[in-house]
PDB file of C-alpha atoms in Angstrom:
ATOM      1  CA  MET A  19       0.000   0.000   0.000  1.00  0.00           C
ATOM      2  CA  PRO A  20       1.559   3.351  -1.005  1.00  0.00           C
ATOM      3  CA  LEU A  21       2.173   6.078   1.552  1.00  0.00           C
ATOM      4  CA  SER A  22      -0.058   9.118   1.649  1.00  0.00           C
ATOM      5  CA  GLU A  23       1.419  12.553   0.963  1.00  0.00           C
ATOM      6  CA  HIS A  24       1.392  13.370   4.664  1.00  0.00           C
ATOM      7  CA  GLU A  25       3.236  10.139   5.487  1.00  0.00           C
ATOM      8  CA  GLN A  26       5.763  10.776   2.720  1.00  0.00           C
ATOM      9  CA  ARG A  27       6.472  14.265   4.098  1.00  0.00           C
ATOM     10  CA  LEU A  28       6.887  12.848   7.597  1.00  0.00           C
ATOM     11  CA  LEU A  29       9.248  10.174   6.304  1.00  0.00           C
ATOM     12  CA  GLU A  30      11.343  12.775   4.473  1.00  0.00           C
ATOM     13  CA  GLN A  31      11.533  14.899   7.639  1.00  0.00           C
ATOM     14  CA  ILE A  32      12.648  11.885   9.649  1.00  0.00           C
ATOM     15  CA  GLU A  33      15.283  11.040   7.049  1.00  0.00           C
ATOM     16  CA  ARG A  34      16.606  14.615   7.048  1.00  0.00           C
ATOM     17  CA  ALA A  35      16.730  14.646  10.842  1.00  0.00           C
ATOM     18  CA  LEU A  36      18.623  11.352  10.819  1.00  0.00           C
ATOM     19  CA  VAL A  37      21.162  12.652   8.321  1.00  0.00           C
ATOM     20  CA  ASP A  38      21.601  15.842  10.378  1.00  0.00           C
ATOM     21  CA  ASP A  39      21.967  13.977  13.681  1.00  0.00           C
ATOM     22  CA  ASP A  40      24.221  11.107  12.572  1.00  0.00           C
ATOM     23  CA  PRO A  41      25.447  11.308   8.961  1.00  0.00           C
ATOM     24  CA  LYS A  42      27.790   8.312   9.327  1.00  0.00           C
ATOM     25  CA  PHE A  43      24.979   6.000  10.471  1.00  0.00           C
ATOM     26  CA  ALA A  44      22.609   7.374   7.815  1.00  0.00           C
ATOM     27  CA  SER A  45      25.101   6.688   5.027  1.00  0.00           C
ATOM     28  CA  SER A  46      25.761   3.152   6.262  1.00  0.00           C
ATOM     29  CA  VAL A  47      22.033   2.399   6.412  1.00  0.00           C
ATOM     30  CA  ARG A  48      21.342   3.990   3.039  1.00  0.00           C
ATOM     31  CA  THR A  49      24.076   2.101   1.167  1.00  0.00           C
ATOM     32  CA  GLY A  50      23.340  -1.346   2.574  1.00  0.00           C
ATOM     33  CA  ASP A  51      20.974  -3.772   0.895  1.00  0.00           C
ATOM     34  CA  ARG A  52      20.116  -6.533   3.360  1.00  0.00           C
ATOM     35  CA  ARG A  53      19.106  -9.051   0.721  1.00  0.00           C
ATOM     36  CA  LEU A  54      22.332  -8.639  -1.210  1.00  0.00           C
ATOM     37  CA  LYS A  55      24.438  -9.006   1.937  1.00  0.00           C
ATOM     38  CA  ALA A  56      22.441 -12.033   3.036  1.00  0.00           C
ATOM     39  CA  ARG A  57      22.823 -13.664  -0.392  1.00  0.00           C
ATOM     40  CA  ARG A  58      26.574 -13.152  -0.227  1.00  0.00           C
ATOM     41  CA  LYS A  59      26.657 -14.717   3.227  1.00  0.00           C
ATOM     42  CA  MET A  60      24.656 -17.673   1.909  1.00  0.00           C
ATOM     43  CA  GLN A  61      27.113 -18.077  -0.956  1.00  0.00           C
ATOM     44  CA  LEU A  62      29.992 -17.922   1.501  1.00  0.00           C
ATOM     45  CA  GLY A  63      28.207 -20.571   3.577  1.00  0.00           C
ATOM     46  CA  ALA A  64      27.897 -22.835   0.539  1.00  0.00           C
ATOM     47  CA  VAL A  65      31.593 -22.421  -0.234  1.00  0.00           C
ATOM     48  CA  LEU A  66      32.444 -23.189   3.394  1.00  0.00           C
ATOM     49  CA  VAL A  67      30.335 -26.351   3.251  1.00  0.00           C
ATOM     50  CA  LEU A  68      32.173 -27.533   0.139  1.00  0.00           C
ATOM     51  CA  VAL A  69      35.586 -26.687   1.566  1.00  0.00           C
ATOM     52  CA  GLY A  70      34.688 -28.301   4.888  1.00  0.00           C
ATOM     53  CA  LEU A  71      33.547 -31.505   3.195  1.00  0.00           C
ATOM     54  CA  ALA A  72      36.720 -31.590   1.116  1.00  0.00           C
ATOM     55  CA  VAL A  73      38.849 -31.173   4.257  1.00  0.00           C
ATOM     56  CA  LEU A  74      36.744 -33.819   6.014  1.00  0.00           C
ATOM     57  CA  VAL A  75      37.307 -36.310   3.190  1.00  0.00           C
ATOM     58  CA  GLY A  76      40.989 -35.345   3.088  1.00  0.00           C
ATOM     59  CA  GLY A  77      41.231 -36.008   6.814  1.00  0.00           C
ATOM     60  CA  ALA A  78      39.612 -39.412   6.344  1.00  0.00           C
ATOM     61  CA  VAL A  79      41.995 -40.301   3.522  1.00  0.00           C
ATOM     62  CA  ALA A  80      45.022 -39.119   5.525  1.00  0.00           C
ATOM     63  CA  ARG A  81      43.639 -40.858   8.640  1.00  0.00           C
ATOM     64  CA  SER A  82      43.945 -37.604  10.568  1.00  0.00           C
ATOM     65  CA  VAL A  83      41.214 -37.173  13.162  1.00  0.00           C
ATOM     66  CA  PRO A  84      42.006 -33.490  13.929  1.00  0.00           C
ATOM     67  CA  LEU A  85      41.860 -32.651  10.218  1.00  0.00           C
ATOM     68  CA  GLY A  86      38.520 -34.458   9.880  1.00  0.00           C
ATOM     69  CA  VAL A  87      37.091 -32.658  12.907  1.00  0.00           C
ATOM     70  CA  PHE A  88      38.298 -29.332  11.517  1.00  0.00           C
ATOM     71  CA  GLY A  89      36.613 -30.099   8.179  1.00  0.00           C
ATOM     72  CA  PHE A  90      33.382 -30.997   9.942  1.00  0.00           C
ATOM     73  CA  LEU A  91      33.448 -27.752  11.940  1.00  0.00           C
ATOM     74  CA  VAL A  92      34.045 -25.688   8.793  1.00  0.00           C
ATOM     75  CA  ALA A  93      31.157 -27.437   7.002  1.00  0.00           C
ATOM     76  CA  PHE A  94      28.907 -27.017  10.034  1.00  0.00           C
ATOM     77  CA  GLY A  95      29.788 -23.298  10.179  1.00  0.00           C
ATOM     78  CA  GLY A  96      28.879 -22.949   6.509  1.00  0.00           C
ATOM     79  CA  VAL A  97      25.518 -24.632   7.012  1.00  0.00           C
ATOM     80  CA  THR A  98      24.845 -22.416  10.021  1.00  0.00           C
ATOM     81  CA  LEU A  99      25.735 -19.283   8.048  1.00  0.00           C
ATOM     82  CA  GLY A 100      23.408 -20.310   5.234  1.00  0.00           C
ATOM     83  CA  VAL A 101      20.498 -21.177   7.518  1.00  0.00           C
ATOM     84  CA  LEU A 102      20.770 -17.954   9.498  1.00  0.00           C
ATOM     85  CA  ASN A 103      20.662 -15.819   6.337  1.00  0.00           C
ATOM     86  CA  TYR A 104      18.076 -17.783   4.357  1.00  0.00           C
ATOM     87  CA  LYS A 105      15.037 -15.655   5.272  1.00  0.00           C
ATOM     88  CA  ALA A 106      16.733 -12.350   4.559  1.00  0.00           C
ATOM     89  CA  ALA A 107      18.252 -13.596   1.289  1.00  0.00           C
ATOM     90  CA  THR A 108      14.994 -14.913  -0.119  1.00  0.00           C
ATOM     91  CA  GLY A 109      12.936 -11.885   0.909  1.00  0.00           C
ATOM     92  CA  ALA A 110      10.799 -13.806   3.387  1.00  0.00           C
ATOM     93  CA  VAL A 111      11.416 -11.094   5.991  1.00  0.00           C
ATOM     94  CA  GLU A 112       9.840  -8.389   3.836  1.00  0.00           C
ATOM     95  CA  ALA A 113       6.945 -10.627   2.792  1.00  0.00           C
ATOM     96  CA  GLY A 114       5.785 -10.915   6.397  1.00  0.00           C
ATOM     97  CA  SER A 115       5.384  -7.158   6.834  1.00  0.00           C
ATOM     98  CA  THR A 116       1.762  -7.027   5.643  1.00  0.00           C
ATOM     99  CA  PRO A 117      -0.978  -7.416   8.240  1.00  0.00           C
ATOM    100  CA  ALA A 118      -2.004 -11.038   8.873  1.00  0.00           C
ATOM    101  CA  GLY A 119       0.533 -12.285   6.337  1.00  0.00           C
ATOM    102  CA  GLY A 120      -1.180 -10.538   3.407  1.00  0.00           C
ATOM    103  CA  ARG A 121      -4.541 -12.206   3.920  1.00  0.00           C
ATOM    104  CA  GLY A 122      -6.548  -9.089   4.690  1.00  0.00           C
ATOM    105  CA  PRO A 123      -7.188  -6.959   7.761  1.00  0.00           C
ATOM    106  CA  ALA A 124      -5.912  -8.275  11.061  1.00  0.00           C
ATOM    107  CA  ALA A 125      -8.454  -9.240  13.677  1.00  0.00           C
ATOM    108  CA  PRO A 126      -8.042  -7.346  16.931  1.00  0.00           C
ATOM    109  CA  GLY A 127      -7.145  -9.587  19.848  1.00  0.00           C
ATOM    110  CA  ARG A 128      -6.677 -13.332  19.710  1.00  0.00           C
ATOM    111  CA  ALA A 129     -10.278 -14.464  19.228  1.00  0.00           C
ATOM    112  CA  GLY A 130     -10.759 -17.105  16.552  1.00  0.00           C
ATOM    113  CA  ARG A 131      -7.120 -18.080  16.311  1.00  0.00           C
ATOM    114  CA  GLY A 132      -5.987 -21.582  17.001  1.00  0.00           C
ATOM    115  CA  GLY A 133      -2.593 -21.504  18.716  1.00  0.00           C
ATOM    116  CA  ARG A 134       0.372 -19.823  17.058  1.00  0.00           C
ATOM    117  CA  VAL A 135      -0.432 -20.805  13.460  1.00  0.00           C
ATOM    118  CA  GLY A 136      -1.798 -17.462  12.189  1.00  0.00           C
ATOM    119  CA  ARG A 137       0.015 -15.253  14.697  1.00  0.00           C
ATOM    120  CA  GLN A 138       1.871 -12.169  13.474  1.00  0.00           C
ATOM    121  CA  PRO A 139       5.425 -11.349  14.536  1.00  0.00           C
ATOM    122  CA  LEU A 140       5.728  -8.952  17.469  1.00  0.00           C
ATOM    123  CA  LYS A 141       7.076  -6.148  15.266  1.00  0.00           C
ATOM    124  CA  ASN A 142       4.028  -6.273  12.984  1.00  0.00           C
ATOM    125  CA  ARG A 143       1.606  -6.303  15.915  1.00  0.00           C
ATOM    126  CA  LEU A 144       3.301  -3.283  17.485  1.00  0.00           C
ATOM    127  CA  GLU A 145       3.284  -1.394  14.181  1.00  0.00           C
ATOM    128  CA  GLU A 146      -0.405  -2.164  13.687  1.00  0.00           C
ATOM    129  CA  ARG A 147      -1.236  -0.991  17.212  1.00  0.00           C
ATOM    130  CA  PHE A 148       0.720   2.233  16.615  1.00  0.00           C
ATOM    131  CA  ARG A 149      -1.109   2.851  13.327  1.00  0.00           C
ATOM    132  CA  ARG A 150      -4.488   2.367  15.001  1.00  0.00           C
ATOM    133  CA  ARG A 151      -3.610   4.863  17.725  1.00  0.00           C
ATOM    134  CA  TYR A 152      -2.192   7.324  15.191  1.00  0.00           C
ATOM    135  CA  ASP A 153      -5.317   7.160  13.015  1.00  0.00           C
ATOM    136  CA  GLN A 154      -7.678   7.920  15.904  1.00  0.00           C
TER     137      GLN A 154
END
């Protein structure tokens, strides 16, 4: 949903105030693309997995337990790096920013929900509550 003119003006004022207050932080935030960084970390994770498996196999061939353990740890670190950056790299983080996961308006309260299946993340609930208060 596009921002209204009033919201766009407010956003521009906030951006200007941020640049005036802390230009170094503003430039670092402005230049960074989270998806691109996360994709690079996932690629690095994949490379680490391959290198770790190669070292693991090399340790098995050389009958060196420390080398095999080191290869396993490198591969495990690569898998961990990939898993931790998967959501940000695929854009799943941004897709969850719409109310109720993009299925329409969010129901106030928890009535009609079964467990945690349809529950929004805390950030989205807080933003929705703020918007409701702001609109009143």
